[in-house]
PDB file of C-alpha atoms in Angstrom:
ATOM      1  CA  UNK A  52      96.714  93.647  86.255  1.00 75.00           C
ATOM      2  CA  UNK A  53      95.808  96.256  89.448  1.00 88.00           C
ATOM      3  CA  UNK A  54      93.112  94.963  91.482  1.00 95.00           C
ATOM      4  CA  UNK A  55      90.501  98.544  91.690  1.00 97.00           C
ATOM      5  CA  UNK A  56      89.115  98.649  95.068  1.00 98.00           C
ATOM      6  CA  UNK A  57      86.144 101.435  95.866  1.00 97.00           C
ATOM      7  CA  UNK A  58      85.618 102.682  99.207  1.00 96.00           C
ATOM      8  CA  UNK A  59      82.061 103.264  99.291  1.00 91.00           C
ATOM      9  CA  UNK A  60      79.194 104.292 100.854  1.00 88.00           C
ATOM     10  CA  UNK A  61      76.400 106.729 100.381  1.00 80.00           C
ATOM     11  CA  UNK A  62      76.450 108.071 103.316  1.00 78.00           C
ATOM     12  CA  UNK A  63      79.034 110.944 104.525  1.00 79.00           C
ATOM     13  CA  UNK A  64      80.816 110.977 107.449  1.00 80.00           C
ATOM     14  CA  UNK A  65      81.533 107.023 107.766  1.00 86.00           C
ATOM     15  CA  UNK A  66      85.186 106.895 107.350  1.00 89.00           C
ATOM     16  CA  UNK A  67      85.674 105.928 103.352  1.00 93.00           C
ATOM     17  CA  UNK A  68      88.706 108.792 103.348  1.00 95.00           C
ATOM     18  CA  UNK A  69      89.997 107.743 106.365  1.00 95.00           C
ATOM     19  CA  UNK A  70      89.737 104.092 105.076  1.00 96.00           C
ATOM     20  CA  UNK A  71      91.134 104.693 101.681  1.00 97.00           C
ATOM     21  CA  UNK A  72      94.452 106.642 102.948  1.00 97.00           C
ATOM     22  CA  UNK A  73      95.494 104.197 105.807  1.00 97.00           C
ATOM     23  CA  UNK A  74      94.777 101.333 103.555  1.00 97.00           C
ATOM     24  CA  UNK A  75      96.581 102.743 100.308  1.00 97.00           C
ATOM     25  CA  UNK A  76      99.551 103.937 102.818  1.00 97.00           C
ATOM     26  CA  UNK A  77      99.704 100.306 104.878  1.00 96.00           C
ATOM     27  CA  UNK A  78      99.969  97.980 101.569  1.00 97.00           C
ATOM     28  CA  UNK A  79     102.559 100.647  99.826  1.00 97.00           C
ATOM     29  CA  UNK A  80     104.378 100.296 103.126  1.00 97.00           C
ATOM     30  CA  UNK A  81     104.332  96.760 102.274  1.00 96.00           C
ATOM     31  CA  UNK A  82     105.970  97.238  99.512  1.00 96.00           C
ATOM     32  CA  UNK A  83     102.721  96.904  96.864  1.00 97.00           C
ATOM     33  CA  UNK A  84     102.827  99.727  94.563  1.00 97.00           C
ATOM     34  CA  UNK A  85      99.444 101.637  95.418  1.00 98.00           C
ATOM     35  CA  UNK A  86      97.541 104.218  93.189  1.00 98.00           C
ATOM     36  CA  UNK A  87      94.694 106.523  94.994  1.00 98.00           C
ATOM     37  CA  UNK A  88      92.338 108.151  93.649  1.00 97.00           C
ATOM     38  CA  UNK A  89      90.861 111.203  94.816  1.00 95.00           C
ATOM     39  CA  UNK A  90      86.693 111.281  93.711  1.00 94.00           C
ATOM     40  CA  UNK A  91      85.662 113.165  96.229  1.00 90.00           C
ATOM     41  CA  UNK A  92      85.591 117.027  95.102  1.00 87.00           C
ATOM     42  CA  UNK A  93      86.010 117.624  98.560  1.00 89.00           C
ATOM     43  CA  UNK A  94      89.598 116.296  98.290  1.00 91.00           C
ATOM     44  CA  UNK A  95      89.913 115.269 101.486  1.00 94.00           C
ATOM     45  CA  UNK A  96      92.436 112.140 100.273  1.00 96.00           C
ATOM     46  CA  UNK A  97      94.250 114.637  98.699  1.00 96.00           C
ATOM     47  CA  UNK A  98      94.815 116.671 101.541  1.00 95.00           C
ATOM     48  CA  UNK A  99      95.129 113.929 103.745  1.00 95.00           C
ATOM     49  CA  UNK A 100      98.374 112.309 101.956  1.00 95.00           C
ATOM     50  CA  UNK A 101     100.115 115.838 101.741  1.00 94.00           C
ATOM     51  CA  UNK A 102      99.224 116.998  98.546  1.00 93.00           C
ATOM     52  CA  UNK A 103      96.982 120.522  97.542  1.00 89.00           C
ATOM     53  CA  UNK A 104      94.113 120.232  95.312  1.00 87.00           C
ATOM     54  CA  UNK A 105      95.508 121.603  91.575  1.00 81.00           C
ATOM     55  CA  UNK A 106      92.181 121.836  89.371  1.00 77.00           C
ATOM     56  CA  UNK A 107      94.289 121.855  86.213  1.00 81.00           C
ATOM     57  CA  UNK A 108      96.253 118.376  87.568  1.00 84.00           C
ATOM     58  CA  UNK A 109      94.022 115.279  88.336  1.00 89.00           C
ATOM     59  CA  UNK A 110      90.941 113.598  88.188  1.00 90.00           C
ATOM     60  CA  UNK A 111      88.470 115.823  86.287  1.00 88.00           C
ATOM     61  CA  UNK A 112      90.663 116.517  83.031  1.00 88.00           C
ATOM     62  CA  UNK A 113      91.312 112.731  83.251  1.00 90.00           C
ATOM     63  CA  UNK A 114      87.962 111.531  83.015  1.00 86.00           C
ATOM     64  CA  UNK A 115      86.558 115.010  80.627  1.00 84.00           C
ATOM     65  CA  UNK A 116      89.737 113.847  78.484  1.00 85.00           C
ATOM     66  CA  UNK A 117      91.965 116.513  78.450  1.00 89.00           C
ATOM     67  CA  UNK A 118      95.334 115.208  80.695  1.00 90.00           C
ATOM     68  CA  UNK A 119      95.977 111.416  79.356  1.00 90.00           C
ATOM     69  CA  UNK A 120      96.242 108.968  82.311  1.00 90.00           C
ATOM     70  CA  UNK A 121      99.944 109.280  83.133  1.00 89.00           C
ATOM     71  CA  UNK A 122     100.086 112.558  83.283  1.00 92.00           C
ATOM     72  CA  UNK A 123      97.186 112.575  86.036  1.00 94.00           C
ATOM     73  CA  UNK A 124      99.408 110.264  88.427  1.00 95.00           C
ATOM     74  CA  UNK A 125     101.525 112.512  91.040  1.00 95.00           C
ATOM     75  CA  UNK A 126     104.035 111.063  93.605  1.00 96.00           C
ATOM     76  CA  UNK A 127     103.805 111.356  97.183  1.00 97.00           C
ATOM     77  CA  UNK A 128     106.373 111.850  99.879  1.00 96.00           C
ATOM     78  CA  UNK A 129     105.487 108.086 100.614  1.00 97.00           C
ATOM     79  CA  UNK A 130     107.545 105.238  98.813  1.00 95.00           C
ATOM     80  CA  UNK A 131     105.314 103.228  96.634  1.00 97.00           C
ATOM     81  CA  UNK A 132     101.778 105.651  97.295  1.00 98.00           C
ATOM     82  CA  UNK A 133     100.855 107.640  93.961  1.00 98.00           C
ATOM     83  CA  UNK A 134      97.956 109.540  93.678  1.00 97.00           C
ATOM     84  CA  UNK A 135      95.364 111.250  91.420  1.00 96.00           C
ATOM     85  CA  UNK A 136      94.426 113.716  93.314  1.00 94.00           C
ATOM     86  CA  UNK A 137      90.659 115.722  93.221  1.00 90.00           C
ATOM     87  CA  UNK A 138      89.558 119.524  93.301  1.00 82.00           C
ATOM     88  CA  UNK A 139      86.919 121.649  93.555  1.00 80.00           C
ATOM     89  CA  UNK A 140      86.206 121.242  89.496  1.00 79.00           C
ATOM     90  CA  UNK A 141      85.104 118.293  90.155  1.00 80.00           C
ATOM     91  CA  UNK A 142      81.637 119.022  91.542  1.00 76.00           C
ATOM     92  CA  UNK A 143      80.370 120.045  88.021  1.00 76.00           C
ATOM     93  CA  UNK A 144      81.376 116.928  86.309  1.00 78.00           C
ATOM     94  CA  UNK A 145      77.747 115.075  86.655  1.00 72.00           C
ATOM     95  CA  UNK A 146      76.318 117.303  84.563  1.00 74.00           C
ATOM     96  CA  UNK A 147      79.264 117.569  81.695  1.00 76.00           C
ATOM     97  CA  UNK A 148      79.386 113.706  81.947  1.00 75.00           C
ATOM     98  CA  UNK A 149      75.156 113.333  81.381  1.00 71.00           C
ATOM     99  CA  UNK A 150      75.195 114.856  78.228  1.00 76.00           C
ATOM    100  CA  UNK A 151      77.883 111.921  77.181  1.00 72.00           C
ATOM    101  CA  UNK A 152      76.807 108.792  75.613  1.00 75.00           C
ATOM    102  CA  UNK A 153      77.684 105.630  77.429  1.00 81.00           C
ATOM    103  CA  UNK A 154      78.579 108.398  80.600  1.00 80.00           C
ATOM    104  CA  UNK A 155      78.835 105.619  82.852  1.00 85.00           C
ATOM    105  CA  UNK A 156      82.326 104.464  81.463  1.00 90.00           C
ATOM    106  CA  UNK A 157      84.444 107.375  81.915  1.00 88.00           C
ATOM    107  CA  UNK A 158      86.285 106.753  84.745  1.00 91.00           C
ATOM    108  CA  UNK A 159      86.563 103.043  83.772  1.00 93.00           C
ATOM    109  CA  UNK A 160      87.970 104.329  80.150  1.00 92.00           C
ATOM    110  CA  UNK A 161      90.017 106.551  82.206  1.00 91.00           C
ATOM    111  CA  UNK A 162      91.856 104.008  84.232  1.00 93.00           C
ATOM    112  CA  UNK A 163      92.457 101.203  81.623  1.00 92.00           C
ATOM    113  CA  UNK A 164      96.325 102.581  80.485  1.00 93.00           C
ATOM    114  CA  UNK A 165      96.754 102.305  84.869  1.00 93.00           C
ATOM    115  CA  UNK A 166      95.645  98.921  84.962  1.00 91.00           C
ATOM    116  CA  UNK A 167      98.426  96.922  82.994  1.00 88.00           C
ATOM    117  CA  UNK A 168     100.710  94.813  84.286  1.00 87.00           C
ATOM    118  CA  UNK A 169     103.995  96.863  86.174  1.00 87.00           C
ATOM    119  CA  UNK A 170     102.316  99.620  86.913  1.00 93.00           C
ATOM    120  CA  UNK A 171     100.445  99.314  90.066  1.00 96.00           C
ATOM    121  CA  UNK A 172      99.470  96.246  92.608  1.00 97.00           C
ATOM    122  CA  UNK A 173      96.049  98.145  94.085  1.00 97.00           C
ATOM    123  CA  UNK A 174      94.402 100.986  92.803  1.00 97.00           C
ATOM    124  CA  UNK A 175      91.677 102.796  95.739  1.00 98.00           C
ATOM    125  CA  UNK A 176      89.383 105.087  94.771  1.00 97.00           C
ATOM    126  CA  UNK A 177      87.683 107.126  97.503  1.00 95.00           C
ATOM    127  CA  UNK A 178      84.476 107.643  96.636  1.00 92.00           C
ATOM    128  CA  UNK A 179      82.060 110.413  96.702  1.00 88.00           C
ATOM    129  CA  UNK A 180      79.251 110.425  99.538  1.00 83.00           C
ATOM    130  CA  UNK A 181      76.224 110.197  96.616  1.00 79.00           C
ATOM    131  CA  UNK A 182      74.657 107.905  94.614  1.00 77.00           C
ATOM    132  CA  UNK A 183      74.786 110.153  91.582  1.00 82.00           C
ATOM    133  CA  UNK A 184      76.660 109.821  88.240  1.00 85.00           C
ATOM    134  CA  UNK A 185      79.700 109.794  89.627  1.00 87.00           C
ATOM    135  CA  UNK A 186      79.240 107.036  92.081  1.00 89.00           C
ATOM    136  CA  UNK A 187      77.883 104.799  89.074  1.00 90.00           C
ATOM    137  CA  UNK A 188      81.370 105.310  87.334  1.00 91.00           C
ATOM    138  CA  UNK A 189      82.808 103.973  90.268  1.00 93.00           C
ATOM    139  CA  UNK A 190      81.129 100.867  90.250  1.00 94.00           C
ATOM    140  CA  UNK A 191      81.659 100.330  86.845  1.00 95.00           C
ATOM    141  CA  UNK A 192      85.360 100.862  86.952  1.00 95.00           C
ATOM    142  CA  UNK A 193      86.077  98.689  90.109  1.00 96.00           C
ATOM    143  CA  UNK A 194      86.512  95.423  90.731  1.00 96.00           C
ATOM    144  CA  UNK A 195      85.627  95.281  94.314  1.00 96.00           C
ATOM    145  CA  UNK A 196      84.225  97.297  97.597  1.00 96.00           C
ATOM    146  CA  UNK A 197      85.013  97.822 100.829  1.00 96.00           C
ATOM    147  CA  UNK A 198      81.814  99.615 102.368  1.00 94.00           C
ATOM    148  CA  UNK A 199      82.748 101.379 105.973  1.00 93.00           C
ATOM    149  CA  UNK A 200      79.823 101.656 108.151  1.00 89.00           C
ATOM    150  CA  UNK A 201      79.854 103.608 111.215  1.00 84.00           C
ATOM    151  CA  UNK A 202      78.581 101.549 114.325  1.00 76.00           C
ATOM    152  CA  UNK A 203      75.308 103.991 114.550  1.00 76.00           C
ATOM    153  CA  UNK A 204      71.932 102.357 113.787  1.00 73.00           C
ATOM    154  CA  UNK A 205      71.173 105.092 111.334  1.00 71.00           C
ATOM    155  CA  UNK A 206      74.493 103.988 108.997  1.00 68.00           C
ATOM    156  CA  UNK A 207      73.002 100.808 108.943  1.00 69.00           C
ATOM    157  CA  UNK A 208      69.543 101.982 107.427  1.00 70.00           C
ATOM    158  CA  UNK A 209      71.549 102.968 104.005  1.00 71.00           C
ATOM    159  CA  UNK A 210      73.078  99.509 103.586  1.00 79.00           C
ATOM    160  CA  UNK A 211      70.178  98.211 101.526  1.00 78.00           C
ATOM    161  CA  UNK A 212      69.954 100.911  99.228  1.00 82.00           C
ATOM    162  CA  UNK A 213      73.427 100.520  98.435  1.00 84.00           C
ATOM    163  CA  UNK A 214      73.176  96.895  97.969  1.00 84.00           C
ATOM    164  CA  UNK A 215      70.566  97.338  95.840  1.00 87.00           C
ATOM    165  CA  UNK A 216      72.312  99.756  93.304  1.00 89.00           C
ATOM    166  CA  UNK A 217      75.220  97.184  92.949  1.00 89.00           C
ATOM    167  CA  UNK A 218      72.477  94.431  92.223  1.00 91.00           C
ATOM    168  CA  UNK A 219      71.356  96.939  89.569  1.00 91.00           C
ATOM    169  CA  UNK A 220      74.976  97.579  88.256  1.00 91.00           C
ATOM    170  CA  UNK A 221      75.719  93.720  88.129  1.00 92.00           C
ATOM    171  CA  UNK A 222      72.485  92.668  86.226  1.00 91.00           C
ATOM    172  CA  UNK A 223      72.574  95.297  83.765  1.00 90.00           C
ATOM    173  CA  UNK A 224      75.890  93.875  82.545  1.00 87.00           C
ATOM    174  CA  UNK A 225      77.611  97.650  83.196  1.00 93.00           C
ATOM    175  CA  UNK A 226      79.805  95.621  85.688  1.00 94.00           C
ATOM    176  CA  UNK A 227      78.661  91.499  86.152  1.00 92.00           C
ATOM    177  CA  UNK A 228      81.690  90.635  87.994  1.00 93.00           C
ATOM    178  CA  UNK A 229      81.520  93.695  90.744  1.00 94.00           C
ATOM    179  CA  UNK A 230      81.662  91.903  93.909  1.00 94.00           C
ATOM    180  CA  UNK A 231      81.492  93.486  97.909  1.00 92.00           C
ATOM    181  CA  UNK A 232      84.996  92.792  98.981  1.00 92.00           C
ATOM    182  CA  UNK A 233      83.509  93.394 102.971  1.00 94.00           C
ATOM    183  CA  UNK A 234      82.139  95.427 104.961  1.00 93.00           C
ATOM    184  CA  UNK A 235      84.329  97.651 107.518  1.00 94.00           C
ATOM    185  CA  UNK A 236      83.030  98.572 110.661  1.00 91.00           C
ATOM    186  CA  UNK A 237      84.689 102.585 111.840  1.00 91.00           C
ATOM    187  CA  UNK A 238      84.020 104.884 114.753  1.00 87.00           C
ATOM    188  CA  UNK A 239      83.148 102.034 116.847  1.00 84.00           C
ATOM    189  CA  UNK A 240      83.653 102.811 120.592  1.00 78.00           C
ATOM    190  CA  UNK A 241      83.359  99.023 122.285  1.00 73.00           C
ATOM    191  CA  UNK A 242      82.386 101.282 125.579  1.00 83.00           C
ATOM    192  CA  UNK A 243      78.854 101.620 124.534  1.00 84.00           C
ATOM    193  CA  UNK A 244      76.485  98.914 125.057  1.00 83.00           C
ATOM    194  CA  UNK A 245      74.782 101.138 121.179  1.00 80.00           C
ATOM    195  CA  UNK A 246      78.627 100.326 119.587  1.00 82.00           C
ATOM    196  CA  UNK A 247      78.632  96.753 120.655  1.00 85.00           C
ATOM    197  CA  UNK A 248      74.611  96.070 119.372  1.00 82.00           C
ATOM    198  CA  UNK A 249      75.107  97.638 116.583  1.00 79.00           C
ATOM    199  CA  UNK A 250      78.178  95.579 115.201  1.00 80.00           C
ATOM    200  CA  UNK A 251      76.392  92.308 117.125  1.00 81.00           C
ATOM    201  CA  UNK A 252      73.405  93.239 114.618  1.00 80.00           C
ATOM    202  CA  UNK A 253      75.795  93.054 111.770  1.00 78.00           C
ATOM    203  CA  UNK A 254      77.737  90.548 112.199  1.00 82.00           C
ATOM    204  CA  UNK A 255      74.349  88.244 112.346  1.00 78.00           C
ATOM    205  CA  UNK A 256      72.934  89.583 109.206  1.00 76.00           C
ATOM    206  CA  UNK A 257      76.488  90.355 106.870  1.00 77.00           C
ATOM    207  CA  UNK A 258      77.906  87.270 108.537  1.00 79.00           C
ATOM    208  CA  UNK A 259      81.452  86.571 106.817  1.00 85.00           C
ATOM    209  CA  UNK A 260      81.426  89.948 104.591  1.00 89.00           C
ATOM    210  CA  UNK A 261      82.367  91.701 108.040  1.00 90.00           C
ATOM    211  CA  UNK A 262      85.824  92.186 108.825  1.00 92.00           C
ATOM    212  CA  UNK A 263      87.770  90.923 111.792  1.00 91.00           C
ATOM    213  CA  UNK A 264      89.062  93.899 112.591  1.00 91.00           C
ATOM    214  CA  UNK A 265      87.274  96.578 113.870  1.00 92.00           C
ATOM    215  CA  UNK A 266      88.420 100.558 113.346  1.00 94.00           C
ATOM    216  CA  UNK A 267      88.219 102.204 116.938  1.00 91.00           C
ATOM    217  CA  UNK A 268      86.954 106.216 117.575  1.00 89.00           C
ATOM    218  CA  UNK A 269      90.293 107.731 117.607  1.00 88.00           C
ATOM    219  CA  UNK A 270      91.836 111.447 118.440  1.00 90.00           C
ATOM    220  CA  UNK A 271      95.074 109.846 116.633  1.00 92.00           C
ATOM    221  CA  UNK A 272      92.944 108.939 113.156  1.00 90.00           C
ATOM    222  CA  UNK A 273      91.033 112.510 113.457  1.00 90.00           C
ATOM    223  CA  UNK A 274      94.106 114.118 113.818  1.00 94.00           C
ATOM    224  CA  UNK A 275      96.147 112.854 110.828  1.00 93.00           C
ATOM    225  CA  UNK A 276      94.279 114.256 108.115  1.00 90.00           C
ATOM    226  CA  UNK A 277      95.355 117.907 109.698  1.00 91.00           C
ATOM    227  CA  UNK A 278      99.015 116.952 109.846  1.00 93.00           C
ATOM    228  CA  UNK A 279      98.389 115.579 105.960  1.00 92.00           C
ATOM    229  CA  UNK A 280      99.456 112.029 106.796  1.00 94.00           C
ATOM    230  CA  UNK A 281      97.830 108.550 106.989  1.00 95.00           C
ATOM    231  CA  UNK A 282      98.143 107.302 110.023  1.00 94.00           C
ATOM    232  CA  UNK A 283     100.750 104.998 109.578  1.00 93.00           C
ATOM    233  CA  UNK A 284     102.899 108.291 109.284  1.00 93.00           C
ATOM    234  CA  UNK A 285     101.095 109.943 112.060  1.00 94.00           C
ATOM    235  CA  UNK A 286     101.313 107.401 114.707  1.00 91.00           C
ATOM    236  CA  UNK A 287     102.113 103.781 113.888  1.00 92.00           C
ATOM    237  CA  UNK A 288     101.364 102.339 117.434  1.00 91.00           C
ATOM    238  CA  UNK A 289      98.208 103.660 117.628  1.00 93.00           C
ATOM    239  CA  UNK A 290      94.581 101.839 117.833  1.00 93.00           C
ATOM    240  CA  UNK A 291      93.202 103.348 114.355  1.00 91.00           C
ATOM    241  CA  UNK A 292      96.892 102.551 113.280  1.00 93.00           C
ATOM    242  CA  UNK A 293      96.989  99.218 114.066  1.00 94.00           C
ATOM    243  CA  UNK A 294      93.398  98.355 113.318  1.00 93.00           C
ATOM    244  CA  UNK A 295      93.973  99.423 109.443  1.00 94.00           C
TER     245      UNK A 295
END
């Protein structure tokens, strides 16, 4: 069975694309077949891997039910790195999917053909910066999250919100076994004395749900994206490389 991992957060700008590409391009590196998935209609992961946004190919006739599953999944120039890629069609979903009973499913429904065994080892979905319809499908498809948070005191303010909507996902049985994988801290510039309270103030509260490693500001990780690589493919020695 694939594990589904969501990179999430509510808040824009925190490095969930960035964090879904490099770690969807590092496992299939290692050899892990990797599916990602594109939620964002600003298809920046599409982009990002090589690949244009086609609104008649990917994730919004998936989930409206008009491509089946396998014909949603598109190669990329990177062995063992498929993706379902996103488009500008996307933005108008909420309100097609509201008028649908039992809405919250669709992207769970979606997925299930993806999810037996010898098709894929990880499936990442990057998730849209909201906490709207589509971001409750995302919960309720996934298995786990990985929440980036930039080292700013203001990314830190929408952590309980957050936490509280997957409380509310878990006890309402859409999704009982959702669990926070960790918590990733991005941007962090270990220059500042801000950078280093901030992830100090984290650390003490989050304890063991933060992550060793820390993703470093980068030019190399800001630069990928316009090259339409993951930064494995862009520079493999670098920090942000490394880091992921």
């Amino acid at each position: 069975m694939s594990k589904i991992i969501a990179i999430a957060n509510q808040k824009g700008g925190v490095g969930k694309t960035t964090t879904a590409v490099s770690l969807a391009a590092a496992l299939a590196a290692l050899g892990k077949r990797v599916l990602l998935i594109d939620l964002d209609p600003q298809a920046n992961a599409t982009t990002g891997v090589g690949l244009q946004p086609v609104p008649e190919l990917g994730i919004y006739p998936l989930m409206i039910g008009q491509k089946s599953a396998s014909e949603s999944v598109l190669p990329t120039a990177y062995e063992n790195l498929f993706l379902i890629p996103s488009s500008y069609h996307l933005s108008g979903i909420e309100i097609e999917l509201a008028r649908e009973e039992n809405f919250q499913f669709h992207l769970k429904k979606s997925l299930e053909p993806l999810k037996a065994p010898g098709t894929f080892d990880f499936i990442f979905i990057d998730s849209p910066p909201s906490l709207g319809i589509l971001f409750t499908n995302v919960l309720c498809a996934s298995d786990t999250l990985i929440v980036p948070v930039q080292a700013e005191y203001y990314s830190l303010e929408g952590l309980g919100l957050l936490w509280h909507v997957v409380e509310q996902v878990q006890t309402s049985g859409f999704n009982s076994h959702l669990k926070v994988e960790g918590i990733l801290i991005t941007m962090f510039d270990g220059r500042t004395n801000h950078s280093n309270q901030v992830l100090a103030d984290v650390r003490q509260h989050m304890g063991e749900l933060i992550y060793n490693a820390v993703i470093p500001r980068s030019v190399r990780l800001s630069e990928a994206p316009s090259f339409g690589k993951p930064i494995l493919y862009h520079d493999r020695s670098s920090t942000g490389s490394v880091a992921y």
